[in-house]
XYZ file of C-alpha atoms in Angstrom:
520
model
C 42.831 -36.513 -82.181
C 39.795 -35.639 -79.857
C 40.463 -32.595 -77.765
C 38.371 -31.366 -75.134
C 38.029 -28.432 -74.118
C 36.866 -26.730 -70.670
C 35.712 -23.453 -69.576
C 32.926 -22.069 -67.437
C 31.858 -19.058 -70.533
C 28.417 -19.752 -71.515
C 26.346 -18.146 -74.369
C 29.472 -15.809 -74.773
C 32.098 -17.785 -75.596
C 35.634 -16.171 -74.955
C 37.131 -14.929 -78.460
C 40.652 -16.302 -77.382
C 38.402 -20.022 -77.383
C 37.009 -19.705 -80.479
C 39.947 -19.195 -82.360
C 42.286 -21.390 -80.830
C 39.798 -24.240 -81.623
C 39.233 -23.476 -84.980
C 43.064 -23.674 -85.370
C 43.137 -26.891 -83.986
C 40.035 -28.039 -85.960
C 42.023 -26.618 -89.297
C 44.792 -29.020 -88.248
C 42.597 -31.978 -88.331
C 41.948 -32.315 -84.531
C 38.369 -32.787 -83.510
C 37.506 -29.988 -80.807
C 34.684 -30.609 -78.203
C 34.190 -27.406 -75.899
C 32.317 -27.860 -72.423
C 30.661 -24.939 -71.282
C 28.448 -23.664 -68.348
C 24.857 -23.850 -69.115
C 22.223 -21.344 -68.164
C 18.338 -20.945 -68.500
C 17.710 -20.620 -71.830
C 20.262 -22.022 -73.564
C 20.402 -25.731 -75.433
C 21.866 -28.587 -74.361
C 24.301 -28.287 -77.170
C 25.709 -26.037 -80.283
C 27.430 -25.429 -83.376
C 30.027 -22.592 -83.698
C 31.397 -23.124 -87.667
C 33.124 -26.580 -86.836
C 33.202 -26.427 -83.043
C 30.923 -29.320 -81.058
C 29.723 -26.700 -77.835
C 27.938 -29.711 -75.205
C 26.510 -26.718 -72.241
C 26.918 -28.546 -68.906
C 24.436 -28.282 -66.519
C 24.855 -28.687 -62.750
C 22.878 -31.495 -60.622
C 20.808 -29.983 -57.890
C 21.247 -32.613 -55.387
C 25.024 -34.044 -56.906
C 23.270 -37.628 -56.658
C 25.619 -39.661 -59.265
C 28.509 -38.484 -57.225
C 29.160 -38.996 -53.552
C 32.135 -40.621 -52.757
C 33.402 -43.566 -51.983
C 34.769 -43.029 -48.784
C 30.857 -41.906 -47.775
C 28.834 -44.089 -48.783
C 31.337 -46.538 -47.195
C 31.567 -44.954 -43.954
C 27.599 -44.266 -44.365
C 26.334 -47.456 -44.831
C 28.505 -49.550 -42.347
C 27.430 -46.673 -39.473
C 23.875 -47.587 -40.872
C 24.022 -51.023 -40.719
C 25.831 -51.177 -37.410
C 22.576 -48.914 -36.109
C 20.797 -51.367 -37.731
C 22.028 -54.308 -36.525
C 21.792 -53.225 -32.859
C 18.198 -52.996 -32.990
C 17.420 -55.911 -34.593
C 16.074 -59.086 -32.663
C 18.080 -62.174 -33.637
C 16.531 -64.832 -35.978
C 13.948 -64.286 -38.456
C 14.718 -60.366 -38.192
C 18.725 -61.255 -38.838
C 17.451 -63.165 -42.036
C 15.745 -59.991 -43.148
C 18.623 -57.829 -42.107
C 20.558 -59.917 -44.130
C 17.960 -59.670 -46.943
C 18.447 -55.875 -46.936
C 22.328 -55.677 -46.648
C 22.294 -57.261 -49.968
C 19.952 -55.361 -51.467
C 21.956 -51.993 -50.187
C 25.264 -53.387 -51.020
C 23.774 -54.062 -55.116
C 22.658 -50.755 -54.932
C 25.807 -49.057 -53.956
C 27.586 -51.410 -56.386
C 25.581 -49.752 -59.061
C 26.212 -46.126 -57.659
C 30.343 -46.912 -58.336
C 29.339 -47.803 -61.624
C 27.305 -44.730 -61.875
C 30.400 -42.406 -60.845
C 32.516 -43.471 -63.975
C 30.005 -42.175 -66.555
C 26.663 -40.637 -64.834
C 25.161 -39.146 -68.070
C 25.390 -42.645 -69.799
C 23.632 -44.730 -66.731
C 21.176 -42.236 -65.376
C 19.627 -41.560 -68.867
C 19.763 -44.783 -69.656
C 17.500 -45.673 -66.664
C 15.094 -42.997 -67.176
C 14.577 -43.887 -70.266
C 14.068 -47.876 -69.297
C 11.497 -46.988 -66.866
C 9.231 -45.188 -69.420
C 10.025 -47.879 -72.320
C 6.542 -49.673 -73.150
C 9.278 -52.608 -74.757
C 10.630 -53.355 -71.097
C 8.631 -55.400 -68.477
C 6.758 -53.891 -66.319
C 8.505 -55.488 -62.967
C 11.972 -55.068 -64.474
C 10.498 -51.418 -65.306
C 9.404 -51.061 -61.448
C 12.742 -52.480 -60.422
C 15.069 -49.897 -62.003
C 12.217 -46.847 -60.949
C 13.238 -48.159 -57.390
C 16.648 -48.313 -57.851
C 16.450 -44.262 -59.068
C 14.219 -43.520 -56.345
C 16.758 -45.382 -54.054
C 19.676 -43.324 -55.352
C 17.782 -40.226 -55.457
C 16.926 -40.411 -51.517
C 20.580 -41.665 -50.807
C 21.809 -39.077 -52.455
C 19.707 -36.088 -51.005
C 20.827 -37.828 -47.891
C 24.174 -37.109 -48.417
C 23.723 -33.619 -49.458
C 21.982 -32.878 -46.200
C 24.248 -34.343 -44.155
C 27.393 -32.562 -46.089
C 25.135 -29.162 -45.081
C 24.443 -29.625 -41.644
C 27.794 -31.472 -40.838
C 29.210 -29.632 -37.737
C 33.160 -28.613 -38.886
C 36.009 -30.897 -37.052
C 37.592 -30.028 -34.164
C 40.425 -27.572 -34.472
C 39.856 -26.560 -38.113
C 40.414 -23.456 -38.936
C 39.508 -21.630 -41.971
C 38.445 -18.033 -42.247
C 35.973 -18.051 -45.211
C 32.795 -20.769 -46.163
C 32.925 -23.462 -45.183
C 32.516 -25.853 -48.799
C 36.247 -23.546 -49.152
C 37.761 -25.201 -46.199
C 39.681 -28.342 -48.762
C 40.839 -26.833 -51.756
C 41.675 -30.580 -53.203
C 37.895 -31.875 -52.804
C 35.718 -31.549 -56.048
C 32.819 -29.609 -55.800
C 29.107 -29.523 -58.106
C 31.058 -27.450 -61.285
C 34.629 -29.962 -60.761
C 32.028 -32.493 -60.592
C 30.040 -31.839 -63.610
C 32.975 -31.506 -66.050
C 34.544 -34.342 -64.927
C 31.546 -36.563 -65.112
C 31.209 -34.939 -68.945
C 34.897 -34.490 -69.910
C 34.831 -38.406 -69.060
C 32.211 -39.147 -71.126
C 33.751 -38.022 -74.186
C 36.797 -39.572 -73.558
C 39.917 -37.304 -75.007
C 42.912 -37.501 -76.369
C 43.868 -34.385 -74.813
C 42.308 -32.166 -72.051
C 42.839 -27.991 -72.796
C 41.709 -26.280 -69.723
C 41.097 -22.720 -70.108
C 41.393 -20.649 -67.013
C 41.942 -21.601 -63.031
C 38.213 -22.797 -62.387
C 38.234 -25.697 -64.670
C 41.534 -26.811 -63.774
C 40.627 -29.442 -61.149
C 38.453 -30.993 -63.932
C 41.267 -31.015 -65.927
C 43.886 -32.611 -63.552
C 41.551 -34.878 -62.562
C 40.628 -36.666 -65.726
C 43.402 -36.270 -67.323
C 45.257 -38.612 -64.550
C 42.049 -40.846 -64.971
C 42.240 -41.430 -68.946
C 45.874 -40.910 -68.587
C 46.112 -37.987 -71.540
C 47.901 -34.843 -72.033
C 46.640 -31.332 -70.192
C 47.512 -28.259 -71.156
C 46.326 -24.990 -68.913
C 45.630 -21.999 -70.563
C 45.347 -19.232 -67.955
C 43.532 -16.240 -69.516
C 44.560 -14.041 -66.156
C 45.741 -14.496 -62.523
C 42.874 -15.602 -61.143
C 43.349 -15.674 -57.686
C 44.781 -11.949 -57.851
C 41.117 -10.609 -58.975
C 39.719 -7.894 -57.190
C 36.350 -8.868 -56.423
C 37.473 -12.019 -55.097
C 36.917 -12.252 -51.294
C 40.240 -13.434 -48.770
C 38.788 -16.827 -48.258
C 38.330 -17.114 -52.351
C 41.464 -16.165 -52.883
C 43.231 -18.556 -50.359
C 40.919 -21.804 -51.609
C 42.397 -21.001 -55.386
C 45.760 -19.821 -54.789
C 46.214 -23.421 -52.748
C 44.722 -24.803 -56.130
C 46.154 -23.565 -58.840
C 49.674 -24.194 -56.882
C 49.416 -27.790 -56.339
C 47.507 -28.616 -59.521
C 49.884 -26.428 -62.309
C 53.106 -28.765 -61.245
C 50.555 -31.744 -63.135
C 49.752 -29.796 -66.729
C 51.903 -31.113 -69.741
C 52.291 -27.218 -70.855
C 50.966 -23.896 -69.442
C 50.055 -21.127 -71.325
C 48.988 -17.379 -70.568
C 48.082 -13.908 -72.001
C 51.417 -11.910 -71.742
C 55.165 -12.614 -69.929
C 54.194 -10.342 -67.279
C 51.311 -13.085 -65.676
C 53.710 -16.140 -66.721
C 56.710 -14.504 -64.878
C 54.799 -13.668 -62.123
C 52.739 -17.342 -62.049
C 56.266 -19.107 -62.350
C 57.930 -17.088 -59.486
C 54.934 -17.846 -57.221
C 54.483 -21.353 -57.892
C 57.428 -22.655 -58.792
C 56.373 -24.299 -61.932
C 57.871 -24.904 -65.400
C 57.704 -21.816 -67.260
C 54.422 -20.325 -69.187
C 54.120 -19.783 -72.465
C 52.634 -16.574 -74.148
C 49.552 -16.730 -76.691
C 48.301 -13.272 -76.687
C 44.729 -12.311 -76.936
C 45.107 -11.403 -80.734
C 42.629 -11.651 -83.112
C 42.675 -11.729 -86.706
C 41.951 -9.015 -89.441
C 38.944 -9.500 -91.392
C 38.850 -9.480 -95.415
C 36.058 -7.016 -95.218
C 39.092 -4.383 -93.989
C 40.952 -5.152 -96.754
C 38.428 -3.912 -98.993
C 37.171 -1.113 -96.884
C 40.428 0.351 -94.676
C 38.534 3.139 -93.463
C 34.593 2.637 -93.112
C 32.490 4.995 -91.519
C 29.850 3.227 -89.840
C 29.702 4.922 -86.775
C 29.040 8.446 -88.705
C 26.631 7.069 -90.670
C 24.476 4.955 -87.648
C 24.833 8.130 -85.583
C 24.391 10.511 -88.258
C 27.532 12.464 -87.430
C 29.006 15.451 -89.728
C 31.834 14.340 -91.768
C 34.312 16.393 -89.424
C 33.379 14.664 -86.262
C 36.591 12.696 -85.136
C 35.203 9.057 -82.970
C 37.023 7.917 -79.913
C 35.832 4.390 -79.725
C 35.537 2.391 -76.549
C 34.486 -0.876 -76.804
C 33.873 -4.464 -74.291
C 31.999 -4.231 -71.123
C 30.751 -0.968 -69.463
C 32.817 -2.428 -66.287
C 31.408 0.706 -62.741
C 35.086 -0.186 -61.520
C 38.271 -0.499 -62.732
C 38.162 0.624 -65.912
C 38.007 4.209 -65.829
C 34.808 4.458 -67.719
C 32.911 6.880 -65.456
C 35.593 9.521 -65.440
C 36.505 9.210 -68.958
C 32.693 10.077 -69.609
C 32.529 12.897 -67.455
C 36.299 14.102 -68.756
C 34.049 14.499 -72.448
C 32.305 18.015 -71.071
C 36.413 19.203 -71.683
C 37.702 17.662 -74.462
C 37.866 19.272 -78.003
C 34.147 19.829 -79.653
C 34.654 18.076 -82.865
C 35.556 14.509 -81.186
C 32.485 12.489 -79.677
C 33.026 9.145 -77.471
C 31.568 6.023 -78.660
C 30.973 3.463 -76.141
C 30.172 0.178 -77.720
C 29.579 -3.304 -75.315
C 27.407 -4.557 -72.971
C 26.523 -3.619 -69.175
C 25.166 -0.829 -67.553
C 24.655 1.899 -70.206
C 21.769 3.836 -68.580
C 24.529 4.667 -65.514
C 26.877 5.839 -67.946
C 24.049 8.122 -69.930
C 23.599 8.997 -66.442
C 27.037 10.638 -66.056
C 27.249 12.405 -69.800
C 23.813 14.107 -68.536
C 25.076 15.508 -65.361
C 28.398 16.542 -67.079
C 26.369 18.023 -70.131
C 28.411 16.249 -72.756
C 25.192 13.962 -73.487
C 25.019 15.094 -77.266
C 28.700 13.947 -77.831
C 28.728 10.385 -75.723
C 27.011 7.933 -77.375
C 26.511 4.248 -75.904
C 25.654 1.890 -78.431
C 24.490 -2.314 -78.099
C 27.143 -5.298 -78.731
C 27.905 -6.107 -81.859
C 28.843 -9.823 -83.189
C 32.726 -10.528 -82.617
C 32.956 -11.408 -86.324
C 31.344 -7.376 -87.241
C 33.362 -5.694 -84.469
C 36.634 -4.276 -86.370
C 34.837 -2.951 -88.814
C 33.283 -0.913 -86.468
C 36.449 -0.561 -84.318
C 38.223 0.705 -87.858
C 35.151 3.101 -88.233
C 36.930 5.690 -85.556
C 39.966 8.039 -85.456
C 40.895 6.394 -81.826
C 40.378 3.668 -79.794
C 40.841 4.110 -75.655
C 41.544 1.617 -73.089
C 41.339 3.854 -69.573
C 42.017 0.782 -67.356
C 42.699 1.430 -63.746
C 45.676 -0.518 -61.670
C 43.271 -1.779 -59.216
C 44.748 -5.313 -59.075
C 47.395 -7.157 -60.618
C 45.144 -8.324 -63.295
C 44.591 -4.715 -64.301
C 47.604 -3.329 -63.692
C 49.227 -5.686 -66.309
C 46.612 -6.085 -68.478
C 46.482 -7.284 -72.326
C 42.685 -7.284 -72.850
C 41.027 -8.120 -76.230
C 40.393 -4.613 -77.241
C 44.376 -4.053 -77.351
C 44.823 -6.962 -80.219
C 41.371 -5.705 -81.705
C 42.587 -2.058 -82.320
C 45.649 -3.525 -84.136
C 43.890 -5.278 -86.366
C 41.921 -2.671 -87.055
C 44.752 -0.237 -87.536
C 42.791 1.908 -85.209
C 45.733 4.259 -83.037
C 45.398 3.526 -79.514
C 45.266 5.954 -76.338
C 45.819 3.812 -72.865
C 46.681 4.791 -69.286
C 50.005 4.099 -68.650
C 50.286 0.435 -67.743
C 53.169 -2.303 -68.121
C 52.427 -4.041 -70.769
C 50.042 -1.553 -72.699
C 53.390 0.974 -72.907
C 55.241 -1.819 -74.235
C 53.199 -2.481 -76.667
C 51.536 0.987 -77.362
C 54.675 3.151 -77.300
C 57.514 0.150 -78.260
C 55.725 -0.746 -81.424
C 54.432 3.148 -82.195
C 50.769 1.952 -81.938
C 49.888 5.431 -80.512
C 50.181 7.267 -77.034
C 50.179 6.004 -73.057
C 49.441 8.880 -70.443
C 48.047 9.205 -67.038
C 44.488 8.607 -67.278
C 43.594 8.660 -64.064
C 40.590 11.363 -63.319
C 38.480 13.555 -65.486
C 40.988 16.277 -65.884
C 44.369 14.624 -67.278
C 41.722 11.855 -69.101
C 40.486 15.140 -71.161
C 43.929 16.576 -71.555
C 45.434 13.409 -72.798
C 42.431 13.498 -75.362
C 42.900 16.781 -76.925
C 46.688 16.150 -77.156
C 46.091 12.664 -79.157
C 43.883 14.703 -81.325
C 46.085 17.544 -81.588
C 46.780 17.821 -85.256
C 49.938 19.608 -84.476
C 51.299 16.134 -82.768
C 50.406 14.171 -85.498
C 49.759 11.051 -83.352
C 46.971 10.025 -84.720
C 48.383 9.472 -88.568
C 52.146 8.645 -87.312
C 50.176 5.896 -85.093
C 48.510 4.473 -88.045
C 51.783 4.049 -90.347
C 53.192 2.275 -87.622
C 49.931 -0.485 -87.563
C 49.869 -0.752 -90.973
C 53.674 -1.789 -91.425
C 53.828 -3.766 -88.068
C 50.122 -5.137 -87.115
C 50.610 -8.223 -89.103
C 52.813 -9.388 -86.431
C 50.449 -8.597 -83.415
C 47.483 -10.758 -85.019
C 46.405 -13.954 -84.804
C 48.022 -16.530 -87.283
C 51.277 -15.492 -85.926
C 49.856 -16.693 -82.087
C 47.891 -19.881 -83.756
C 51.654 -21.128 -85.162
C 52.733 -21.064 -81.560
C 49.659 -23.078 -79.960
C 50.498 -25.478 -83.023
C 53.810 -26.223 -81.735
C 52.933 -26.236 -78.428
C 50.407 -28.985 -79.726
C 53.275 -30.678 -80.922
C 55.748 -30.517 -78.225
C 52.773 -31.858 -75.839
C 51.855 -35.308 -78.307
C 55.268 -35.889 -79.056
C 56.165 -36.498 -75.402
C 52.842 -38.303 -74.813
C 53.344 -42.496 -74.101
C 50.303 -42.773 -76.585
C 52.346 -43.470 -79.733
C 48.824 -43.626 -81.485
C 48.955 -39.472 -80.921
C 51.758 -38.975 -82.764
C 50.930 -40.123 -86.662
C 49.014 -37.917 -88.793
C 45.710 -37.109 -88.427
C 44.074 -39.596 -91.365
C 40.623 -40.432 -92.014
C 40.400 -44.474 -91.287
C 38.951 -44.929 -94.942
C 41.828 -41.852 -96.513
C 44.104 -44.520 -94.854
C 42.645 -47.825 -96.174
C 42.794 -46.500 -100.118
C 46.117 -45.132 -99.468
C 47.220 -48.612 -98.324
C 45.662 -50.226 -101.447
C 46.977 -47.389 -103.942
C 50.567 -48.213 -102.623
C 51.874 -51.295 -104.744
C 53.846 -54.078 -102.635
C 57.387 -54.201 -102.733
C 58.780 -57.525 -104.396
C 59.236 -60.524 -102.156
């Protein structure tokens, strides 16, 4: 079975993707992941067995106006046309060109159904030596044709006064949640093109896309929302508005939904009314390395630390907001002297050096580059403690499950968190470690020194706990449920042809010939 997947990551591609494709691929499904492409990157990728196609948005949108307009835009033209026109030899010619415009927008429908196929295609005739030269001129002025028709559309779509009477408080390309626009567009046009057996749409922004082929080729969909989207923080009131009318009329069309943690399915079931969402976690899987090598000690040895130095290890994105990063950093001038803070990730490190300068705790924070995925719990197992200092700024955050969470697990690294929903239940109901107030420099530093406290014994009571229970919290345990979410989703599809096993044409044909006829 050919899945397809969607989501708008480019050259880092979520963990949570990556793994539930290569369970799929395991299974025998063949996984095709669009992705946003950016300067730089290829057209296309390998990641082990995972086809990665980058899509790239058109400038001008020219393979895809719609119908409706270039209806509406060539009868007002014609009609213009047509009144300034003299009658007889000037009606022959009028009639002349209606033709040729009305074979031209014939071949813009076809063009909608597949763009990539007919576009290239066309280039590529008009710079073939093989093809004639006036059939090669023909199809040049066809592209030119559709080019300028096109552009003409965009401009008109930009300076297009608003109707009468509508009101919408935000841009105005916001104002119809249920139009596509150039990134619906672009994965459509691609997800098309590859024509799926199933459609796997991972968070809100690729979920038109989703809905919208999926009724075309008449497949499955499932929706895998990694958060809330329309509940993030940054998002303006007009943003918000334009995806919370989205995701609620487009969920009640997905064949399953899936999310992070019961908290965001509860809450995404309430407020839309939908069938309810199932939970894959953001787990990840331990690596054999760790089974080797429990306890390495690579940030000592990169660092050069002396063997009594305990490591508090953060590690994702150096987030100014939200994640309690620039307090915890300061809170390091009055924690314990023999623990140091190890920031490892991406973003802006020289505002966090910054902080540890003016707090004088420089020699014990150290900020340190990214590290491949497939490296990371070996440096994550490298420390005494692992911190997630989140903030409750928005719902997303406030009942949050983020990678690092599943990644300390597996790493059997005892956690310290601020005292969120899920990360209690999770921290303190499984034993993982220790949830406190973590809300400013002071009680960030005091919940520090009492994790590392040796008269608590957190920090080894913590570990026990992982190493008898983290099995549990990792990731075969979630790829089993995807699996039979899999299954649940073809085995109510119409297309029979989904539901046998997955069996190489040729496995199949020397099966057939291996298996000796019954008697007549």
């Amino acid at each position: 079975m050919r899945i397809v997947m969607l989501t708008d990551d480019s050259n880092s591609i979520d963990r949570r993707i990556l793994l539930e494709a290569d369970a799929l691929i395991a299974k025998g499904h063949e996984v095709i992941l669009l992705a946003r492409h950016l300067d730089g990157l290829p057209d296309g990728a390998r990641i082990n067995e995972l086809k990665v196609a980058y899509v790239k948005l058109s400038s001008t949108w020219l393979a895809k106006p719609s119908v409706k307009g270039l209806v509406i835009g060539f009868a007002r033209r014609m009609q213009a046309v047509a009144k300034t026109c003299a009658k007889g030899a000037v009606r022959t010619r009028l009639s002349r060109l209606k033709s040729i415009i009305l074979r031209l927008y014939a071949w813009l429908v076809a063009v909608r159904a597949s763009p990539e196929v007919y576009l290239r295609r066309d280039f590529a005739r008009v710079f073939d030596s093989w093809t004639p030269l006036p059939r090669r001129a023909m199809i040049a002025g066809r592209l030119l044709a559709a080019g300028a028709m096109g552009l003409a559309l965009e401009i008109a779509r930009f300076v297009r006064r608003p109707r009468r009477g509508l009101k919408f408080a935000g841009p105005s390309h916001l104002a119809h949640p249920m139009k596509p626009h150039a990134w619906d567009q672009a994965l459509i046009d691609w997800a098309t093109y590859y024509d799926p057996d199933l459609i796997h749409a991972h968070d809100l922004p690729q979920l038109f896309a989703g809905v919208t082929v999926a009724r075309k080729l008449g497949v499955p969909l499932i929706y895998d929302a990694h958060e809330v989207y329309p509940e993030i923080s940054s998002l303006t009131a007009a943003e918000k508005t334009f995806l919370l009318a989205r995701e609620s009329a487009l969920v009640k069309h997905c064949d399953a939904l899936i999310t992070v943690n019961p908290f965001c399915g509860h809450f995404m079931e309430k407020r839309y009314g939908s069938k309810p969402f199932e939970v894959i976690t953001n787990a990840t899987e331990r690596t054999p390395a760790l089974e080797a090598n429990p306890r390495p000690r690579r940030f000592h040895e990169k660092l050069g630390l002396p063997a009594d130095v305990r490591v508090l290890c953060y590690q994702g994105w150096f987030s100014k907001e939200g994640r309690g990063l620039a307090e915890l950093v300061a809170a390091m001038a009055d924690v314990r002297e023999d623990v140091h803070l190890v920031m490892i990730g991406y973003g802006d490190r020289e505002y966090f050096r910054g902080i540890a300068e003016r707090s004088g705790c420089t020699e014990r924070v150290h900020i340190l580059d990214a590290v491949p995925w497939t490296e990371l719990l070996e440096w994550s197992a490298s420390a005494d403690v692992g911190i997630i200092p989140y903030q409750p700024i928005d719902f997303n955050h406030k009942f949050c499950s983020p990678n690092k969470l599943y990644e300390f697990i597996a790493a059997r690294l005892p956690i310290l968190a601020n005292d969120l929903v899920y990360l209690r239940q999770v921290i303190e109901g499984e034993g993982f470690g220790m949830v406190a107030e973590l809300t400013n420099p002071a009680n960030m530093a005091a919940a520090i020194n009492t994790m590392f406290d040796p008269e608590t014994d957190i920090v080894s009571r913590s570990r026990q706990d992982m190493i008898a229970k983290g099995p549990a919290w990792e990731w075969p345990v979630e790829a089993e449920k995807l699996l039979a979410i899999y299954d649940r989703v073809i085995a109510r599809s119409p297309d029979k042809g989904l539901r046998s096993p997955v069996i190489h044409p040729r496995l199949r044909a020397e099966a057939e010939r291996s298996t000796p006829r019954a008697a007549a």
